[in-house]
Amino acid sequence: MQFDIVIVGGGPAGLALAASLRGSGLSAAVVERQAASALAEPAFDGREIALTHHSQDILRRLGAWDHLPPDSIAPLREARVLNGGSAYALRFDTAGRPEAELGRLVPNHAIRRALHRVVAAAPEVTLLAGRGVARMATDVDGAWLDLEDGQRLRAGLLVAADSRFSGARQALGIGAETRDFGKRMMVCRLRHAGEHGGIATEWFDYGQTIAMLPLNGRHSSAVITLPPDEMARLEALPPEAFGPEIARRYRQRLGAMELVSTRHVYPLVSVYAERFATTRATLIGDAAVGMHPVTAHGFNFGLRGQDLLAREIRAAHAAGRDFAAPAVLRRYALAHRRATRGLYLATNATALIYGEAALPARLLRNAALRLGNHLRPVRQRIVAQLMEAGPA
């Protein structure tokens, strides 16, 4: 089978790229190991995505926003960072800005379902679900992939979008800078007695990190980071004991808690590819940049990256040039590196410093929070970057 572009990975970044290429005159295939039913109706995976204003604009432009259930969208009005036993908080809000919200929280599975509906209706996109890739390679003439069922695909461009542990990236011979933080992250939904006020809280305690992301009503998404052995004990708790345990760990800030969803645990590993492009191939999403969740920017980088790539591809093709030429892919790679590298490094540094409980780190953590509140221009710049909404 011959396509202009083959995308390996039917997650949000891969589906968004396929949607972004509609109407370009290019044919695309999305190869995904999961079954078609899992793409059409993704299961709840615990992850709530803090969408920046730019990401919301991309989803609206793609037509995916209209497929999101309105009651699944929750406003994020303020974010607070707490350290250890101190009640002092570093605050990020929209004061002095025209926007009323820092962003909006939307379930990952709802976004995936919305993007699938857009792509499934596009005649120029072929979804090859339930298919694994056995082999792939590229040369100056194009790319080929052998699927596990024996079918061969050919394309002018291969795009890897198959997670931070990307098999496609490895097959293309692209290395990656990887950091394993030695922790596990659990995500789930809780109902609580107290009001959250649309405020997200990231609490860097000593030995644990707990983030509470405000959902609609008296519900929050809990993001709990612990060493593997402690996480195993938390996973083993029966559902009726889990809520009280998290309320205790969270020092009753939101009152009594009750588990209202399944629990999902993920390893804390960040990844940054050595290159975002090679001959007739490129990387997007977590295959390019897999972020630590502390700044909640990984998903947004995935949407931004595919948007950058789609713009370069469309412009080259509209001008009658090779849409997968080295110069085209290089422009995308440089732009995406500029947009992601600084925050990737800063995020890793933050995770390392605030994950350390020794006395020097405790002093540095506390000083950084207090300094951040008093440097208003710096705080405003951070808010603008986190919102992706431009200057105030």
mmCIF file of C-alpha atoms in Angstrom:
data_model
loop_
_atom_site.group_PDB
_atom_site.id
_atom_site.type_symbol
_atom_site.label_atom_id
_atom_site.label_comp_id
_atom_site.label_asym_id
_atom_site.label_seq_id
_atom_site.Cartn_x
_atom_site.Cartn_y
_atom_site.Cartn_z
ATOM 1 C CA MET A 1 0.000 0.000 0.000
ATOM 2 C CA GLN A 2 1.306 3.432 -0.959
ATOM 3 C CA PHE A 3 0.752 6.624 1.050
ATOM 4 C CA ASP A 4 2.348 10.025 1.120
ATOM 5 C CA ILE A 5 2.774 9.882 4.902
ATOM 6 C CA VAL A 6 2.666 6.984 7.364
ATOM 7 C CA ILE A 7 2.242 7.827 11.049
ATOM 8 C CA VAL A 8 3.237 5.123 13.529
ATOM 9 C CA GLY A 9 1.156 5.616 16.661
ATOM 10 C CA GLY A 10 -2.532 6.417 17.037
ATOM 11 C CA GLY A 11 -2.252 8.451 20.221
ATOM 12 C CA PRO A 12 -3.218 12.136 20.442
ATOM 13 C CA ALA A 13 -0.134 13.445 18.612
ATOM 14 C CA GLY A 14 -0.436 10.961 15.745
ATOM 15 C CA LEU A 15 -4.173 11.480 15.326
ATOM 16 C CA ALA A 16 -3.785 15.258 15.550
ATOM 17 C CA LEU A 17 -1.179 15.229 12.775
ATOM 18 C CA ALA A 18 -3.458 13.155 10.563
ATOM 19 C CA ALA A 19 -6.252 15.647 11.243
ATOM 20 C CA SER A 20 -3.917 18.589 10.541
ATOM 21 C CA LEU A 21 -3.089 17.198 7.087
ATOM 22 C CA ARG A 22 -6.729 17.021 5.924
ATOM 23 C CA GLY A 23 -7.310 19.001 2.772
ATOM 24 C CA SER A 24 -3.615 19.209 1.931
ATOM 25 C CA GLY A 25 -3.876 16.827 -1.008
ATOM 26 C CA LEU A 26 -1.669 14.298 0.776
ATOM 27 C CA SER A 27 -2.728 10.793 1.773
ATOM 28 C CA ALA A 28 -1.888 9.530 5.258
ATOM 29 C CA ALA A 29 -2.074 6.248 7.135
ATOM 30 C CA VAL A 30 -2.068 5.850 10.916
ATOM 31 C CA VAL A 31 -0.684 2.508 12.133
ATOM 32 C CA GLU A 32 -1.705 1.596 15.671
ATOM 33 C CA ARG A 33 -1.249 -1.654 17.575
ATOM 34 C CA GLN A 34 -4.444 -1.151 19.594
ATOM 35 C CA ALA A 35 -7.718 -2.468 18.231
ATOM 36 C CA ALA A 36 -10.073 -0.192 16.314
ATOM 37 C CA SER A 37 -12.563 -0.295 19.195
ATOM 38 C CA ALA A 38 -9.905 0.994 21.609
ATOM 39 C CA LEU A 39 -9.189 3.914 19.276
ATOM 40 C CA ALA A 40 -12.849 4.778 18.815
ATOM 41 C CA GLU A 41 -13.742 4.507 22.510
ATOM 42 C CA PRO A 42 -10.552 4.821 24.570
ATOM 43 C CA ALA A 43 -10.774 3.649 28.159
ATOM 44 C CA PHE A 44 -10.258 6.017 31.081
ATOM 45 C CA ASP A 45 -6.533 6.080 31.864
ATOM 46 C CA GLY A 46 -6.518 8.445 34.827
ATOM 47 C CA ARG A 47 -4.792 11.297 33.040
ATOM 48 C CA GLU A 48 -6.365 14.760 33.009
ATOM 49 C CA ILE A 49 -4.694 17.115 30.541
ATOM 50 C CA ALA A 50 -4.115 20.775 31.440
ATOM 51 C CA LEU A 51 -4.629 22.286 27.999
ATOM 52 C CA THR A 52 -2.975 25.637 27.340
ATOM 53 C CA HIS A 53 -4.809 28.300 25.346
ATOM 54 C CA HIS A 54 -2.717 27.458 22.289
ATOM 55 C CA SER A 55 -3.594 23.760 22.555
ATOM 56 C CA GLN A 56 -7.275 24.601 22.871
ATOM 57 C CA ASP A 57 -7.001 26.713 19.716
ATOM 58 C CA ILE A 58 -5.386 23.796 17.855
ATOM 59 C CA LEU A 59 -8.155 21.404 18.919
ATOM 60 C CA ARG A 60 -10.799 23.926 17.838
ATOM 61 C CA ARG A 61 -9.112 24.410 14.486
ATOM 62 C CA LEU A 62 -9.023 20.644 13.950
ATOM 63 C CA GLY A 63 -12.718 20.315 14.814
ATOM 64 C CA ALA A 64 -11.984 18.083 17.813
ATOM 65 C CA TRP A 65 -13.124 20.541 20.473
ATOM 66 C CA ASP A 66 -16.737 20.198 19.365
ATOM 67 C CA HIS A 67 -16.573 16.448 20.081
ATOM 68 C CA LEU A 68 -15.608 16.968 23.750
ATOM 69 C CA PRO A 69 -18.488 16.554 26.217
ATOM 70 C CA PRO A 70 -18.982 20.002 27.828
ATOM 71 C CA ASP A 71 -19.180 18.479 31.305
ATOM 72 C CA SER A 72 -15.710 16.969 30.831
ATOM 73 C CA ILE A 73 -14.056 20.400 30.536
ATOM 74 C CA ALA A 74 -13.016 22.027 33.817
ATOM 75 C CA PRO A 75 -11.532 25.529 34.252
ATOM 76 C CA LEU A 76 -8.076 25.923 35.783
ATOM 77 C CA ARG A 77 -8.101 29.362 37.429
ATOM 78 C CA GLU A 78 -4.990 29.275 39.588
ATOM 79 C CA ALA A 79 -2.039 27.046 40.429
ATOM 80 C CA ARG A 80 -0.235 26.883 43.765
ATOM 81 C CA VAL A 81 3.030 25.218 44.691
ATOM 82 C CA LEU A 82 3.576 24.105 48.296
ATOM 83 C CA ASN A 83 6.767 22.879 49.887
ATOM 84 C CA GLY A 84 7.144 20.456 52.784
ATOM 85 C CA GLY A 85 5.361 21.406 55.996
ATOM 86 C CA SER A 86 5.099 25.099 55.137
ATOM 87 C CA ALA A 87 1.753 26.723 54.394
ATOM 88 C CA TYR A 88 3.492 29.268 52.161
ATOM 89 C CA ALA A 89 2.523 28.912 48.491
ATOM 90 C CA LEU A 90 3.981 30.117 45.205
ATOM 91 C CA ARG A 91 0.960 31.280 43.203
ATOM 92 C CA PHE A 92 0.356 31.472 39.486
ATOM 93 C CA ASP A 93 -2.818 33.188 38.285
ATOM 94 C CA THR A 94 -4.116 35.419 35.499
ATOM 95 C CA ALA A 95 -3.926 38.720 37.407
ATOM 96 C CA GLY A 96 -3.196 41.525 34.946
ATOM 97 C CA ARG A 97 -4.093 39.366 31.954
ATOM 98 C CA PRO A 98 -7.245 39.379 29.777
ATOM 99 C CA GLU A 99 -7.775 35.622 30.209
ATOM 100 C CA ALA A 100 -9.896 34.362 33.090
ATOM 101 C CA GLU A 101 -8.229 30.946 33.207
ATOM 102 C CA LEU A 102 -4.720 29.530 33.114
ATOM 103 C CA GLY A 103 -6.078 26.699 31.001
ATOM 104 C CA ARG A 104 -8.657 23.932 31.020
ATOM 105 C CA LEU A 105 -8.528 20.362 32.246
ATOM 106 C CA VAL A 106 -9.855 17.674 29.920
ATOM 107 C CA PRO A 107 -9.571 13.869 30.286
ATOM 108 C CA ASN A 108 -6.968 12.318 28.010
ATOM 109 C CA HIS A 109 -9.362 9.616 26.810
ATOM 110 C CA ALA A 110 -11.954 12.254 25.824
ATOM 111 C CA ILE A 111 -9.386 14.097 23.706
ATOM 112 C CA ARG A 112 -8.307 10.870 22.028
ATOM 113 C CA ARG A 113 -11.916 9.966 21.253
ATOM 114 C CA ALA A 114 -12.576 13.445 19.816
ATOM 115 C CA LEU A 115 -9.512 13.330 17.578
ATOM 116 C CA HIS A 116 -10.429 9.831 16.393
ATOM 117 C CA ARG A 117 -13.870 11.055 15.318
ATOM 118 C CA VAL A 118 -12.268 13.809 13.253
ATOM 119 C CA VAL A 119 -9.777 11.464 11.603
ATOM 120 C CA ALA A 120 -12.299 8.663 11.010
ATOM 121 C CA ALA A 121 -14.373 11.083 8.929
ATOM 122 C CA ALA A 122 -11.424 12.153 6.756
ATOM 123 C CA PRO A 123 -11.378 10.302 3.394
ATOM 124 C CA GLU A 124 -7.661 10.951 2.863
ATOM 125 C CA VAL A 125 -6.686 9.223 6.115
ATOM 126 C CA THR A 126 -6.525 5.429 6.492
ATOM 127 C CA LEU A 127 -6.613 4.000 10.016
ATOM 128 C CA LEU A 128 -4.758 0.689 10.272
ATOM 129 C CA ALA A 129 -5.725 -0.411 13.777
ATOM 130 C CA GLY A 130 -4.737 -3.648 15.427
ATOM 131 C CA ARG A 131 -1.530 -3.687 13.413
ATOM 132 C CA GLY A 132 1.996 -3.952 14.786
ATOM 133 C CA VAL A 133 5.122 -2.950 12.884
ATOM 134 C CA ALA A 134 7.720 -5.684 12.347
ATOM 135 C CA ARG A 135 10.357 -3.690 10.448
ATOM 136 C CA MET A 136 10.860 -0.244 8.997
ATOM 137 C CA ALA A 137 13.534 1.719 7.184
ATOM 138 C CA THR A 138 14.040 4.893 5.183
ATOM 139 C CA ASP A 139 16.352 6.091 2.424
ATOM 140 C CA VAL A 140 16.504 9.125 0.171
ATOM 141 C CA ASP A 141 13.635 7.779 -1.940
ATOM 142 C CA GLY A 142 11.156 7.184 0.883
ATOM 143 C CA ALA A 143 10.146 4.883 3.704
ATOM 144 C CA TRP A 144 8.817 1.351 3.959
ATOM 145 C CA LEU A 145 7.216 -0.569 6.803
ATOM 146 C CA ASP A 146 6.491 -4.266 7.088
ATOM 147 C CA LEU A 147 3.536 -4.917 9.363
ATOM 148 C CA GLU A 148 3.331 -8.006 11.531
ATOM 149 C CA ASP A 149 0.525 -9.344 9.349
ATOM 150 C CA GLY A 150 2.877 -9.370 6.332
ATOM 151 C CA GLN A 151 1.562 -6.243 4.634
ATOM 152 C CA ARG A 152 4.100 -3.709 3.340
ATOM 153 C CA LEU A 153 3.505 0.054 3.384
ATOM 154 C CA ARG A 154 5.458 2.608 1.395
ATOM 155 C CA ALA A 155 5.485 6.350 1.954
ATOM 156 C CA GLY A 156 7.332 9.552 1.225
ATOM 157 C CA LEU A 157 7.573 10.338 4.928
ATOM 158 C CA LEU A 158 7.513 8.240 8.087
ATOM 159 C CA VAL A 159 6.398 9.904 11.335
ATOM 160 C CA ALA A 160 7.074 8.230 14.687
ATOM 161 C CA ALA A 161 4.420 9.049 17.295
ATOM 162 C CA ASP A 162 4.477 5.852 19.329
ATOM 163 C CA SER A 163 5.210 6.955 22.925
ATOM 164 C CA ARG A 164 8.337 7.931 24.837
ATOM 165 C CA PHE A 165 9.494 4.301 24.632
ATOM 166 C CA SER A 166 9.219 4.515 20.842
ATOM 167 C CA GLY A 167 10.110 1.396 18.918
ATOM 168 C CA ALA A 168 10.013 3.426 15.698
ATOM 169 C CA ARG A 169 12.589 5.869 17.068
ATOM 170 C CA GLN A 170 14.865 2.962 17.909
ATOM 171 C CA ALA A 171 14.358 1.353 14.495
ATOM 172 C CA LEU A 172 15.350 4.643 12.851
ATOM 173 C CA GLY A 173 18.600 4.626 14.800
ATOM 174 C CA ILE A 174 17.794 7.775 16.796
ATOM 175 C CA GLY A 175 19.023 7.772 20.370
ATOM 176 C CA ALA A 176 17.389 9.563 23.266
ATOM 177 C CA GLU A 177 18.431 11.275 26.485
ATOM 178 C CA THR A 178 16.500 9.381 29.168
ATOM 179 C CA ARG A 179 16.121 10.091 32.882
ATOM 180 C CA ASP A 180 14.464 7.591 35.190
ATOM 181 C CA PHE A 181 13.437 9.414 38.364
ATOM 182 C CA GLY A 182 13.064 6.142 40.246
ATOM 183 C CA LYS A 183 9.487 6.954 41.246
ATOM 184 C CA ARG A 184 5.989 5.847 40.277
ATOM 185 C CA MET A 185 3.041 8.137 39.568
ATOM 186 C CA MET A 186 -0.561 7.190 40.349
ATOM 187 C CA VAL A 187 -3.493 9.078 38.823
ATOM 188 C CA CYS A 188 -7.150 8.743 39.765
ATOM 189 C CA ARG A 189 -10.261 10.762 40.540
ATOM 190 C CA LEU A 190 -11.473 11.592 44.017
ATOM 191 C CA ARG A 191 -14.619 13.158 45.413
ATOM 192 C CA HIS A 192 -13.982 15.398 48.433
ATOM 193 C CA ALA A 193 -15.916 17.343 51.033
ATOM 194 C CA GLY A 194 -14.138 20.673 50.512
ATOM 195 C CA GLU A 195 -14.241 23.133 47.613
ATOM 196 C CA HIS A 196 -11.196 23.474 45.379
ATOM 197 C CA GLY A 197 -12.181 26.797 43.797
ATOM 198 C CA GLY A 198 -10.674 25.835 40.439
ATOM 199 C CA ILE A 199 -7.202 25.881 42.016
ATOM 200 C CA ALA A 200 -4.595 23.253 41.169
ATOM 201 C CA THR A 201 -2.144 22.462 43.949
ATOM 202 C CA GLU A 202 1.252 20.824 43.617
ATOM 203 C CA TRP A 203 2.574 19.847 47.035
ATOM 204 C CA PHE A 204 6.198 18.771 47.224
ATOM 205 C CA ASP A 205 6.217 17.023 50.565
ATOM 206 C CA TYR A 206 9.233 15.145 51.890
ATOM 207 C CA GLY A 207 9.054 11.605 50.513
ATOM 208 C CA GLN A 208 5.937 12.175 48.414
ATOM 209 C CA THR A 209 4.497 14.624 45.903
ATOM 210 C CA ILE A 210 0.741 15.124 45.610
ATOM 211 C CA ALA A 211 -0.962 17.251 42.981
ATOM 212 C CA MET A 212 -4.693 17.923 43.044
ATOM 213 C CA LEU A 213 -6.154 19.067 39.734
ATOM 214 C CA PRO A 214 -9.619 20.663 39.987
ATOM 215 C CA LEU A 215 -12.411 18.954 38.054
ATOM 216 C CA ASN A 216 -16.060 19.977 37.930
ATOM 217 C CA GLY A 217 -17.936 19.897 41.220
ATOM 218 C CA ARG A 218 -16.210 18.640 44.324
ATOM 219 C CA HIS A 219 -13.963 16.343 42.361
ATOM 220 C CA SER A 220 -10.222 16.393 41.747
ATOM 221 C CA SER A 221 -7.715 14.369 39.805
ATOM 222 C CA ALA A 222 -5.045 13.172 42.203
ATOM 223 C CA VAL A 223 -1.483 12.757 40.945
ATOM 224 C CA ILE A 224 0.562 10.962 43.588
ATOM 225 C CA THR A 225 4.300 10.331 43.258
ATOM 226 C CA LEU A 226 6.029 7.802 45.511
ATOM 227 C CA PRO A 227 8.963 5.380 45.533
ATOM 228 C CA PRO A 228 8.023 2.009 43.961
ATOM 229 C CA ASP A 229 7.656 0.088 47.227
ATOM 230 C CA GLU A 230 5.359 2.681 48.786
ATOM 231 C CA MET A 231 3.348 2.906 45.582
ATOM 232 C CA ALA A 232 2.835 -0.861 45.637
ATOM 233 C CA ARG A 233 1.320 -0.599 49.121
ATOM 234 C CA LEU A 234 -0.947 2.234 48.006
ATOM 235 C CA GLU A 235 -2.077 0.225 44.978
ATOM 236 C CA ALA A 236 -2.937 -2.711 47.233
ATOM 237 C CA LEU A 237 -5.337 -0.705 49.395
ATOM 238 C CA PRO A 238 -8.996 -1.612 48.887
ATOM 239 C CA PRO A 239 -11.030 1.189 47.245
ATOM 240 C CA GLU A 240 -12.907 2.037 50.462
ATOM 241 C CA ALA A 241 -9.623 2.616 52.321
ATOM 242 C CA PHE A 242 -7.929 4.557 49.538
ATOM 243 C CA GLY A 243 -9.836 7.846 49.885
ATOM 244 C CA PRO A 244 -9.214 8.169 53.651
ATOM 245 C CA GLU A 245 -5.523 7.358 53.095
ATOM 246 C CA ILE A 246 -5.097 10.111 50.501
ATOM 247 C CA ALA A 247 -7.028 12.575 52.680
ATOM 248 C CA ARG A 248 -4.614 11.756 55.521
ATOM 249 C CA ARG A 249 -1.566 12.089 53.291
ATOM 250 C CA TYR A 250 -2.939 15.395 51.942
ATOM 251 C CA ARG A 251 -3.466 16.638 55.516
ATOM 252 C CA GLN A 252 -7.222 17.033 55.084
ATOM 253 C CA ARG A 253 -6.810 20.125 52.870
ATOM 254 C CA LEU A 254 -9.940 19.142 50.942
ATOM 255 C CA GLY A 255 -11.603 17.221 53.749
ATOM 256 C CA ALA A 256 -12.836 13.643 53.499
ATOM 257 C CA MET A 257 -12.121 11.880 50.213
ATOM 258 C CA GLU A 258 -13.644 9.002 48.267
ATOM 259 C CA LEU A 259 -12.198 7.147 45.286
ATOM 260 C CA VAL A 260 -14.545 7.442 42.287
ATOM 261 C CA SER A 261 -12.444 5.957 39.463
ATOM 262 C CA THR A 262 -9.966 3.260 38.652
ATOM 263 C CA ARG A 263 -6.336 3.829 39.658
ATOM 264 C CA HIS A 264 -3.503 3.941 37.121
ATOM 265 C CA VAL A 265 0.244 3.842 37.800
ATOM 266 C CA TYR A 266 2.974 4.999 35.419
ATOM 267 C CA PRO A 267 6.790 5.079 35.669
ATOM 268 C CA LEU A 268 8.353 8.531 35.970
ATOM 269 C CA VAL A 269 10.726 8.657 33.012
ATOM 270 C CA SER A 270 11.536 11.687 30.875
ATOM 271 C CA VAL A 271 12.881 11.381 27.330
ATOM 272 C CA TYR A 272 14.388 13.809 24.839
ATOM 273 C CA ALA A 273 15.344 12.501 21.414
ATOM 274 C CA GLU A 274 18.826 13.278 20.133
ATOM 275 C CA ARG A 275 17.287 14.298 16.820
ATOM 276 C CA PHE A 276 13.727 15.051 15.788
ATOM 277 C CA ALA A 277 14.323 14.253 12.123
ATOM 278 C CA THR A 278 16.375 12.021 9.874
ATOM 279 C CA THR A 279 16.177 10.954 6.229
ATOM 280 C CA ARG A 280 12.490 10.787 5.243
ATOM 281 C CA ALA A 281 11.414 10.441 8.881
ATOM 282 C CA THR A 282 10.591 12.604 11.858
ATOM 283 C CA LEU A 283 9.449 12.313 15.475
ATOM 284 C CA ILE A 284 6.501 13.969 17.205
ATOM 285 C CA GLY A 285 4.723 13.669 20.569
ATOM 286 C CA ASP A 286 6.377 11.701 23.353
ATOM 287 C CA ALA A 287 8.606 9.951 20.812
ATOM 288 C CA ALA A 288 10.336 13.336 20.464
ATOM 289 C CA VAL A 289 9.848 14.840 23.940
ATOM 290 C CA GLY A 290 8.497 12.873 26.893
ATOM 291 C CA MET A 291 8.125 15.301 29.791
ATOM 292 C CA HIS A 292 8.055 14.824 33.545
ATOM 293 C CA PRO A 293 4.464 15.780 34.489
ATOM 294 C CA VAL A 294 5.392 18.450 37.058
ATOM 295 C CA THR A 295 4.784 21.316 34.585
ATOM 296 C CA ALA A 296 1.893 19.520 32.818
ATOM 297 C CA HIS A 297 3.339 20.436 29.421
ATOM 298 C CA GLY A 298 4.031 17.115 27.703
ATOM 299 C CA PHE A 299 0.681 16.806 25.941
ATOM 300 C CA ASN A 300 0.793 20.471 24.904
ATOM 301 C CA PHE A 301 4.244 19.986 23.395
ATOM 302 C CA GLY A 302 2.840 17.056 21.430
ATOM 303 C CA LEU A 303 0.057 19.184 19.952
ATOM 304 C CA ARG A 304 2.418 22.088 19.263
ATOM 305 C CA GLY A 305 4.969 19.808 17.581
ATOM 306 C CA GLN A 306 2.537 18.162 15.187
ATOM 307 C CA ASP A 307 1.130 21.595 14.335
ATOM 308 C CA LEU A 308 4.619 22.870 13.474
ATOM 309 C CA LEU A 309 5.312 19.802 11.335
ATOM 310 C CA ALA A 310 1.968 19.959 9.546
ATOM 311 C CA ARG A 311 2.518 23.632 8.677
ATOM 312 C CA GLU A 312 5.934 22.886 7.161
ATOM 313 C CA ILE A 313 4.595 19.908 5.197
ATOM 314 C CA ARG A 314 1.568 21.787 3.879
ATOM 315 C CA ALA A 315 3.590 24.845 2.869
ATOM 316 C CA ALA A 316 6.160 22.784 0.969
ATOM 317 C CA HIS A 317 3.520 20.694 -0.801
ATOM 318 C CA ALA A 318 1.438 23.753 -1.722
ATOM 319 C CA ALA A 319 4.544 25.313 -3.279
ATOM 320 C CA GLY A 320 5.205 22.173 -5.337
ATOM 321 C CA ARG A 321 8.274 21.184 -3.311
ATOM 322 C CA ASP A 322 9.151 17.854 -1.722
ATOM 323 C CA PHE A 323 7.221 17.852 1.571
ATOM 324 C CA ALA A 324 9.777 15.505 3.174
ATOM 325 C CA ALA A 325 12.924 17.250 1.940
ATOM 326 C CA PRO A 326 15.742 17.636 4.506
ATOM 327 C CA ALA A 327 15.214 21.417 4.699
ATOM 328 C CA VAL A 328 11.510 20.968 5.509
ATOM 329 C CA LEU A 329 12.130 18.471 8.298
ATOM 330 C CA ARG A 330 15.071 20.503 9.602
ATOM 331 C CA ARG A 331 12.907 23.621 10.003
ATOM 332 C CA TYR A 332 10.405 21.632 12.053
ATOM 333 C CA ALA A 333 13.133 20.032 14.164
ATOM 334 C CA LEU A 334 14.828 23.334 14.976
ATOM 335 C CA ALA A 335 11.562 25.087 15.808
ATOM 336 C CA HIS A 336 10.390 22.249 18.041
ATOM 337 C CA ARG A 337 13.745 22.095 19.825
ATOM 338 C CA ARG A 338 13.629 25.843 20.506
ATOM 339 C CA ALA A 339 10.111 25.502 21.871
ATOM 340 C CA THR A 340 10.821 22.538 24.160
ATOM 341 C CA ARG A 341 14.442 22.255 25.233
ATOM 342 C CA GLY A 342 14.536 24.995 27.862
ATOM 343 C CA LEU A 343 11.382 23.894 29.650
ATOM 344 C CA TYR A 344 12.415 20.238 29.429
ATOM 345 C CA LEU A 345 15.668 20.976 31.264
ATOM 346 C CA ALA A 346 13.986 23.292 33.776
ATOM 347 C CA THR A 347 11.287 20.711 34.471
ATOM 348 C CA ASN A 348 13.832 17.973 35.139
ATOM 349 C CA ALA A 349 15.810 20.272 37.435
ATOM 350 C CA THR A 350 12.653 21.192 39.343
ATOM 351 C CA ALA A 351 11.672 17.540 39.714
ATOM 352 C CA LEU A 352 15.126 16.631 41.004
ATOM 353 C CA ILE A 353 15.384 19.530 43.486
ATOM 354 C CA TYR A 354 11.859 19.179 44.841
ATOM 355 C CA GLY A 355 12.164 15.401 44.989
ATOM 356 C CA GLU A 356 15.175 15.672 47.307
ATOM 357 C CA ALA A 357 14.524 15.792 51.059
ATOM 358 C CA ALA A 358 18.054 16.480 52.384
ATOM 359 C CA LEU A 359 18.495 19.716 54.373
ATOM 360 C CA PRO A 360 20.342 21.733 51.662
ATOM 361 C CA ALA A 361 17.617 20.882 49.157
ATOM 362 C CA ARG A 362 14.902 21.807 51.680
ATOM 363 C CA LEU A 363 16.450 25.246 52.149
ATOM 364 C CA LEU A 364 16.838 25.751 48.403
ATOM 365 C CA ARG A 365 13.247 24.637 47.775
ATOM 366 C CA ASN A 366 11.842 27.078 50.310
ATOM 367 C CA ALA A 367 13.991 29.976 49.091
ATOM 368 C CA ALA A 368 13.003 29.367 45.459
ATOM 369 C CA LEU A 369 9.289 29.508 46.262
ATOM 370 C CA ARG A 370 9.564 32.752 48.218
ATOM 371 C CA LEU A 371 11.800 34.367 45.624
ATOM 372 C CA GLY A 372 9.372 33.368 42.877
ATOM 373 C CA ASN A 373 6.482 35.192 44.540
ATOM 374 C CA HIS A 374 8.513 38.400 44.880
ATOM 375 C CA LEU A 375 9.832 38.499 41.301
ATOM 376 C CA ARG A 376 6.606 39.497 39.575
ATOM 377 C CA PRO A 377 8.055 39.923 36.032
ATOM 378 C CA VAL A 378 9.578 36.442 36.223
ATOM 379 C CA ARG A 379 6.336 34.973 37.526
ATOM 380 C CA GLN A 380 4.355 36.687 34.767
ATOM 381 C CA ARG A 381 6.728 35.284 32.159
ATOM 382 C CA ILE A 382 6.319 31.786 33.591
ATOM 383 C CA VAL A 383 2.528 32.186 33.556
ATOM 384 C CA ALA A 384 2.596 33.302 29.908
ATOM 385 C CA GLN A 385 4.729 30.281 28.986
ATOM 386 C CA LEU A 386 2.529 27.852 30.908
ATOM 387 C CA MET A 387 -0.606 29.311 29.349
ATOM 388 C CA GLU A 388 0.896 29.590 25.843
ATOM 389 C CA ALA A 389 -1.258 32.684 25.467
ATOM 390 C CA GLY A 390 1.258 35.374 24.533
ATOM 391 C CA PRO A 391 2.189 38.479 26.564
ATOM 392 C CA ALA A 392 -0.389 40.278 28.710
#
